[in-house]
Short mmCIF file of N, CA and C in Angstrom, two decimals:
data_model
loop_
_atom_site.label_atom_id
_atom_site.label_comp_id
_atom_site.label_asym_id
_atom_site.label_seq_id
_atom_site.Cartn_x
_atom_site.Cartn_y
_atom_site.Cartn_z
N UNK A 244 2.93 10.89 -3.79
CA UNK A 244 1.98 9.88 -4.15
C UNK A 244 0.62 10.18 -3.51
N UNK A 245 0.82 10.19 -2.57
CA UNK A 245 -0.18 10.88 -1.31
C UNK A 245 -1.42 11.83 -2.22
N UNK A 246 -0.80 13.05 -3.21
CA UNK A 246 -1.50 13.86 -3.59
C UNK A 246 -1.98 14.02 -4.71
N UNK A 247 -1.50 12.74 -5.27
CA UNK A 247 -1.46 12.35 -6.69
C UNK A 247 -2.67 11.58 -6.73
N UNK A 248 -2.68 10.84 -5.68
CA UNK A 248 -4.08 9.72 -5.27
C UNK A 248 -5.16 10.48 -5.27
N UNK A 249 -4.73 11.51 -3.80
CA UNK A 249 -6.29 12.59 -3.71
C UNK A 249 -6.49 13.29 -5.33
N UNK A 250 -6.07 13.66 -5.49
CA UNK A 250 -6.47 14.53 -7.38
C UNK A 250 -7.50 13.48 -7.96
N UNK A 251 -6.97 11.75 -7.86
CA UNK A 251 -7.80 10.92 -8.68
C UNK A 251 -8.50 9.94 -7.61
N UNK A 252 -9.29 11.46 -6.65
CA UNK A 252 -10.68 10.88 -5.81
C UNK A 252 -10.39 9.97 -5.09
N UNK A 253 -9.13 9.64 -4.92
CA UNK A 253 -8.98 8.46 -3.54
C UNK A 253 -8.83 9.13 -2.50
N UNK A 254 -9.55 8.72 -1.20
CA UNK A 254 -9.53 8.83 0.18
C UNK A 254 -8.35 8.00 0.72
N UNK A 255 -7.37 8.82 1.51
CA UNK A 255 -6.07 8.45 1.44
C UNK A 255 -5.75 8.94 3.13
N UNK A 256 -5.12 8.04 3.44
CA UNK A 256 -4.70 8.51 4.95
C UNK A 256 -3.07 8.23 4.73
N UNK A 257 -2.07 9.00 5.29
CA UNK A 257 -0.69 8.70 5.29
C UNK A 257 -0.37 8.40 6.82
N UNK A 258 0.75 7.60 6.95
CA UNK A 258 1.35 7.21 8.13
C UNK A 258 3.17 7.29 7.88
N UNK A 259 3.25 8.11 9.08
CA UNK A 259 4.85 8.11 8.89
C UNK A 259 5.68 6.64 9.66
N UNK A 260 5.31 6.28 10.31
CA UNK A 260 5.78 4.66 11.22
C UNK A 260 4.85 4.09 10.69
N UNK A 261 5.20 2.66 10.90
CA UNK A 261 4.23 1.62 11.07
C UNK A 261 3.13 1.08 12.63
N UNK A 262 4.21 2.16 13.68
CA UNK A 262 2.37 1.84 14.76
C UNK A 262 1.60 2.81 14.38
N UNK A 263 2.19 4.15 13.38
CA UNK A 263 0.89 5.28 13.07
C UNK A 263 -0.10 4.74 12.29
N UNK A 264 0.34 3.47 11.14
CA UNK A 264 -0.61 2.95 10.32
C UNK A 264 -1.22 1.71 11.20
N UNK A 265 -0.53 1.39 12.05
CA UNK A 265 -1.69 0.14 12.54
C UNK A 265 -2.35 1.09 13.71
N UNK A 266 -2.18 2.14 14.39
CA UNK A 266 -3.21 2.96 14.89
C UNK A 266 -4.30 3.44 13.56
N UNK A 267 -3.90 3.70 12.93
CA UNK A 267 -5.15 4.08 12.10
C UNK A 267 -5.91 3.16 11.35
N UNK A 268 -5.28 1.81 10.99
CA UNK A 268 -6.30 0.97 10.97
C UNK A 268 -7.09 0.06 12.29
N UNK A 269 -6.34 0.81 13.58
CA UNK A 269 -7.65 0.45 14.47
C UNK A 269 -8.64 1.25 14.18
N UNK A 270 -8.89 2.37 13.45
CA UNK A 270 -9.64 3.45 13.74
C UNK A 270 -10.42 3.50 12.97
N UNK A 271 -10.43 3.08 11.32
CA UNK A 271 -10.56 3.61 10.39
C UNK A 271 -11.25 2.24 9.50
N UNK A 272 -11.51 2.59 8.44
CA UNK A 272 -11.39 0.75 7.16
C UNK A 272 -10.70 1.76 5.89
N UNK A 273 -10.11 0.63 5.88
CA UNK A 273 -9.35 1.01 4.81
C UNK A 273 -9.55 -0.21 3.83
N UNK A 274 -9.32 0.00 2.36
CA UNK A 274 -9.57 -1.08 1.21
C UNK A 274 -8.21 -1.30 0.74
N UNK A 275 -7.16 -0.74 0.69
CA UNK A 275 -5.59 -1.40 0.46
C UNK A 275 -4.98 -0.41 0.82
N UNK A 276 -3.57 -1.11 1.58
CA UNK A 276 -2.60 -0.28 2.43
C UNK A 276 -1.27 -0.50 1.04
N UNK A 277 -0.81 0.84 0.94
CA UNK A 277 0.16 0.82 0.12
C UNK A 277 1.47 1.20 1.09
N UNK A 278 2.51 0.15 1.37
CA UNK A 278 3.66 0.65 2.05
C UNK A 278 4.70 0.32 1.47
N UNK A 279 5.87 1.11 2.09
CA UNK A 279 7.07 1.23 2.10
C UNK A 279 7.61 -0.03 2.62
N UNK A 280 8.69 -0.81 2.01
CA UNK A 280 9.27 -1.67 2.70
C UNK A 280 10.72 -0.91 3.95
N UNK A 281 10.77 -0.15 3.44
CA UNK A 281 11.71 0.38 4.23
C UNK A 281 10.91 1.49 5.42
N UNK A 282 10.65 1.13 6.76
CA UNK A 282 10.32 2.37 7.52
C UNK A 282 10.98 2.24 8.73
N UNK A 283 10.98 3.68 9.58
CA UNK A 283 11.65 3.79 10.73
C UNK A 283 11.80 3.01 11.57
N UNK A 284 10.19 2.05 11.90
CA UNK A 284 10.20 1.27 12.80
C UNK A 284 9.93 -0.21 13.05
N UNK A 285 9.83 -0.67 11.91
CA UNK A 285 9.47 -1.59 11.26
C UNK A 285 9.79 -2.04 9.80
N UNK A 286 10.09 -2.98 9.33
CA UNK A 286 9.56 -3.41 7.90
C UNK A 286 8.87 -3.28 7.32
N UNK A 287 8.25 -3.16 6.24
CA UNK A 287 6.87 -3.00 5.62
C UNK A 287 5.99 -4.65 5.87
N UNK A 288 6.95 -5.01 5.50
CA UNK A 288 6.64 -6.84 5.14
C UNK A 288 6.00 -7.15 6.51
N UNK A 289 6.98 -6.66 7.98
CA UNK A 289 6.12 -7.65 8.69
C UNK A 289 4.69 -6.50 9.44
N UNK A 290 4.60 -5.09 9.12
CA UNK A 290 3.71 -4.31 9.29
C UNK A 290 2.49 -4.96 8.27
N UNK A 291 2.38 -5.54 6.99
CA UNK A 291 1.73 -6.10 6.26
C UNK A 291 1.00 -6.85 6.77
N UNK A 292 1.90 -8.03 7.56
CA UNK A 292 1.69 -9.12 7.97
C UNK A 292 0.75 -8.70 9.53
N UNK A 293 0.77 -7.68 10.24
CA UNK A 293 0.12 -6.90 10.75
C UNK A 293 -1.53 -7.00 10.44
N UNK A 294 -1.38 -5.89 10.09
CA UNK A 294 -2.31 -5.65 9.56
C UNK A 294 -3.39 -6.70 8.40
N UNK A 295 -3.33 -7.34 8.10
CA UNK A 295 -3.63 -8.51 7.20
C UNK A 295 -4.04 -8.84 8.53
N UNK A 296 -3.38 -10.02 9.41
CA UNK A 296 -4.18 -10.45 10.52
C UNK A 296 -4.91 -9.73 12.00
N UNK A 297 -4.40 -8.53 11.74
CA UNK A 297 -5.31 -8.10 12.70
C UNK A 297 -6.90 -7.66 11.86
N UNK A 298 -6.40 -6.93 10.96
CA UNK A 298 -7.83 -6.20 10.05
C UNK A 298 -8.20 -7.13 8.65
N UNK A 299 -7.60 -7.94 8.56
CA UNK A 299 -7.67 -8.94 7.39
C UNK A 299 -7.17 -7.76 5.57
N UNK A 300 -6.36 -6.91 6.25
CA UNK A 300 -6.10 -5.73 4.73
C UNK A 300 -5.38 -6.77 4.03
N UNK A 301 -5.44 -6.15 3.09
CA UNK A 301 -4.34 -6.54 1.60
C UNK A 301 -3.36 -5.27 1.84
N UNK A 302 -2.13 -5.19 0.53
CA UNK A 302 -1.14 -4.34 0.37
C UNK A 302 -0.51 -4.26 -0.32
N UNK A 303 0.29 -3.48 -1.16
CA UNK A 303 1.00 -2.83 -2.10
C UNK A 303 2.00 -2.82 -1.50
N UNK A 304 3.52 -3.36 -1.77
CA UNK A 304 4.84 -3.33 -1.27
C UNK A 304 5.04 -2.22 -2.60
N UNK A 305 5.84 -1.46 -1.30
CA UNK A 305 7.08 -0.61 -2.69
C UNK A 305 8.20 -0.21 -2.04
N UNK A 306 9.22 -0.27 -2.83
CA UNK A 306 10.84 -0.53 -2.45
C UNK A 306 11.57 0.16 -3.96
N UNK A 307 12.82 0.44 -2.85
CA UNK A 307 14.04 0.92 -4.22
C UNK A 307 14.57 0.05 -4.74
N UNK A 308 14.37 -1.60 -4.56
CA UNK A 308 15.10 -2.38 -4.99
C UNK A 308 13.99 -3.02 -5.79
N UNK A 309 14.32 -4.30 -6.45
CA UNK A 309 13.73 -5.10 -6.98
C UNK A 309 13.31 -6.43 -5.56
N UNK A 310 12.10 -7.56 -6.04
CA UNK A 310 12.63 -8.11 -5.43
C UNK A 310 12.62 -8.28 -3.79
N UNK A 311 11.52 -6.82 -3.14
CA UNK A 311 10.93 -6.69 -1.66
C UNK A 311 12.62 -6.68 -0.97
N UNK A 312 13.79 -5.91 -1.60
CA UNK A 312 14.51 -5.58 -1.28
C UNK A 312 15.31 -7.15 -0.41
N UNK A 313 15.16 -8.43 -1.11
CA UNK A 313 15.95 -9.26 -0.31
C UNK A 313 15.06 -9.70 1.02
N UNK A 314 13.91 -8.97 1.08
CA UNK A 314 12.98 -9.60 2.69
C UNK A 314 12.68 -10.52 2.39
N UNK A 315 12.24 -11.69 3.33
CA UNK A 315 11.57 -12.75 3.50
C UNK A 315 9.77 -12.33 3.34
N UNK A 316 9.13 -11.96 2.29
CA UNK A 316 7.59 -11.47 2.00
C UNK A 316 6.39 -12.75 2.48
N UNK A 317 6.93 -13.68 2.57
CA UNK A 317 5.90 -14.85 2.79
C UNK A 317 5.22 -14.24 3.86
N UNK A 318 4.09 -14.91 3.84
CA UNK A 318 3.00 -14.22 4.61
C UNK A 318 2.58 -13.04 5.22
N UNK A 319 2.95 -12.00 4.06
CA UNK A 319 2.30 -10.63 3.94
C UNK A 319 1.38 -10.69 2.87
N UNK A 320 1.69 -11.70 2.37
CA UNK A 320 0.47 -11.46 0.87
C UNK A 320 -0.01 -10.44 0.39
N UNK A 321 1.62 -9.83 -0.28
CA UNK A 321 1.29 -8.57 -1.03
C UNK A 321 0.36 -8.56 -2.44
N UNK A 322 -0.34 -8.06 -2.95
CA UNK A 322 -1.38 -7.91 -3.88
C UNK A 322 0.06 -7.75 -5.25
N UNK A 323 1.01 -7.01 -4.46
CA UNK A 323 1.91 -6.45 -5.65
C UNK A 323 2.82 -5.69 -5.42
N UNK A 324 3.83 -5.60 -5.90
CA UNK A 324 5.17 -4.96 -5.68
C UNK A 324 5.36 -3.86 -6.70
N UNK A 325 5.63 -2.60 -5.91
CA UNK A 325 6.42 -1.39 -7.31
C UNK A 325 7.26 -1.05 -6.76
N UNK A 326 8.77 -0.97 -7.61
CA UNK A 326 9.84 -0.79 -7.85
C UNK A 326 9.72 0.88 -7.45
N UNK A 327 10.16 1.36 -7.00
CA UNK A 327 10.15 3.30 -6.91
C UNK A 327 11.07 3.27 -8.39
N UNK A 328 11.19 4.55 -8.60
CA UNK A 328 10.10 5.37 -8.90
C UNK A 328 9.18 4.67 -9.48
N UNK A 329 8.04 4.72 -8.21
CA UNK A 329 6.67 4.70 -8.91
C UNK A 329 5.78 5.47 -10.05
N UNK A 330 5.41 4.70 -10.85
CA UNK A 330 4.76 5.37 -12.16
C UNK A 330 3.65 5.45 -11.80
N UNK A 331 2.95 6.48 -11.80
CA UNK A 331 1.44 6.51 -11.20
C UNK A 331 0.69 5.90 -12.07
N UNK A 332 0.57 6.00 -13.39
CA UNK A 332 -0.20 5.50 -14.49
C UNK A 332 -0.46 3.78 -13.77
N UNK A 333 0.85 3.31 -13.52
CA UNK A 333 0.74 2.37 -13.18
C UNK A 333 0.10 1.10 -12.14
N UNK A 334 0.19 2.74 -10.58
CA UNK A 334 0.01 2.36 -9.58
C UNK A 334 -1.84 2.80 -9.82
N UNK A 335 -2.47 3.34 -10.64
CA UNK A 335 -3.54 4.18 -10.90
C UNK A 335 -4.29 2.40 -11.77
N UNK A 336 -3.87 1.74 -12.46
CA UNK A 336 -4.21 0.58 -13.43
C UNK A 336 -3.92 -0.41 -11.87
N UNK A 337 -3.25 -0.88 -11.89
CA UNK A 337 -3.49 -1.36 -10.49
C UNK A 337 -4.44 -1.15 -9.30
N UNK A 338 -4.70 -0.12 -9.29
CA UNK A 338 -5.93 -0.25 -8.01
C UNK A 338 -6.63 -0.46 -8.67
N UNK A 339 -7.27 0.32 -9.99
CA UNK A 339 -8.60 0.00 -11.12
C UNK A 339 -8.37 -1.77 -11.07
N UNK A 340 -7.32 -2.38 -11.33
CA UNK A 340 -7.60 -3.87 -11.24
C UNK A 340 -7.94 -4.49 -10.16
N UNK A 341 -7.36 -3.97 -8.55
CA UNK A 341 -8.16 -4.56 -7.48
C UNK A 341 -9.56 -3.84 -6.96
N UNK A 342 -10.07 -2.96 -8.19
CA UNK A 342 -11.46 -2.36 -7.66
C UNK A 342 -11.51 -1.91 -6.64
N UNK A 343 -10.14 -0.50 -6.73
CA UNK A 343 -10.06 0.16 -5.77
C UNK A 343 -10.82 1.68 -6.40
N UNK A 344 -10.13 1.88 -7.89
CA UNK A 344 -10.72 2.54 -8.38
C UNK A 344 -11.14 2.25 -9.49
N UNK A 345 -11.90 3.14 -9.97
CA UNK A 345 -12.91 2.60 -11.10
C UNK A 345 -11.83 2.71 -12.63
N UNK A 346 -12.24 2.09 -13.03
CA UNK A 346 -11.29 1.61 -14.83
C UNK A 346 -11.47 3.13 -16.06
N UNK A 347 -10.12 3.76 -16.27
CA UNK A 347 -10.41 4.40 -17.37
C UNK A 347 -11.28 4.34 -18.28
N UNK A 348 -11.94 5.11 -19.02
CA UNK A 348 -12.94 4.79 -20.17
C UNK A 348 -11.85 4.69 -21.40
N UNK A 349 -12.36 3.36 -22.19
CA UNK A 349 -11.66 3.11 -23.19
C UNK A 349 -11.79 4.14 -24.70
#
């Protein structure tokens, strides 16, 4: 996904844990965090919830399940959920809708 983003001009930072991504949003600005609900050291949901109140981010949940995999999501205020396999077309129309990136020409 990671390289699929950079090809279509997004500035993209990856994090393998969730203190690597809330170290790098001490560091950094970022305009939407796309995570994993499932990570080594954390949840996605409450890394969300993180980040949202420390840096005020938004976020993209994505999971193998439907559904934020059965978590309790309240107050992560995900922007949006994708099911893996992620369809890029998809995840690509989605940022164009939160004016992350700019909108295909029709």
């Amino acid at each position: 996904m990671e390289i699929l983003l950079r090809r279509g001009d997004c500035y993209v930072k990856s994090a393998e844990t969730a203190e690597a991504a809330l170290a790098l949003a001490a560091s950094e600005k970022f305009d939407v965090v796309i995570t994993d609900i499932g990570l080594p050291d954390m949840n996605g949901i409450e890394l969300m919830k993180q980040l949202r109140d420390r840096y005020g981010l938004e976020g993209i949940a994505t999971s193998g399940y439907g559904e934020l995999d059965g978590l309790d999501a309240s107050g992560a205020d995900f922007l949006h959920h994708l099911t893996k396999p992620i369809k890029m077309e998809e995840l690509r129309h989605l940022l164009a809708e939160i004016h992350i990136l700019k909108k295909p020409d029709a």
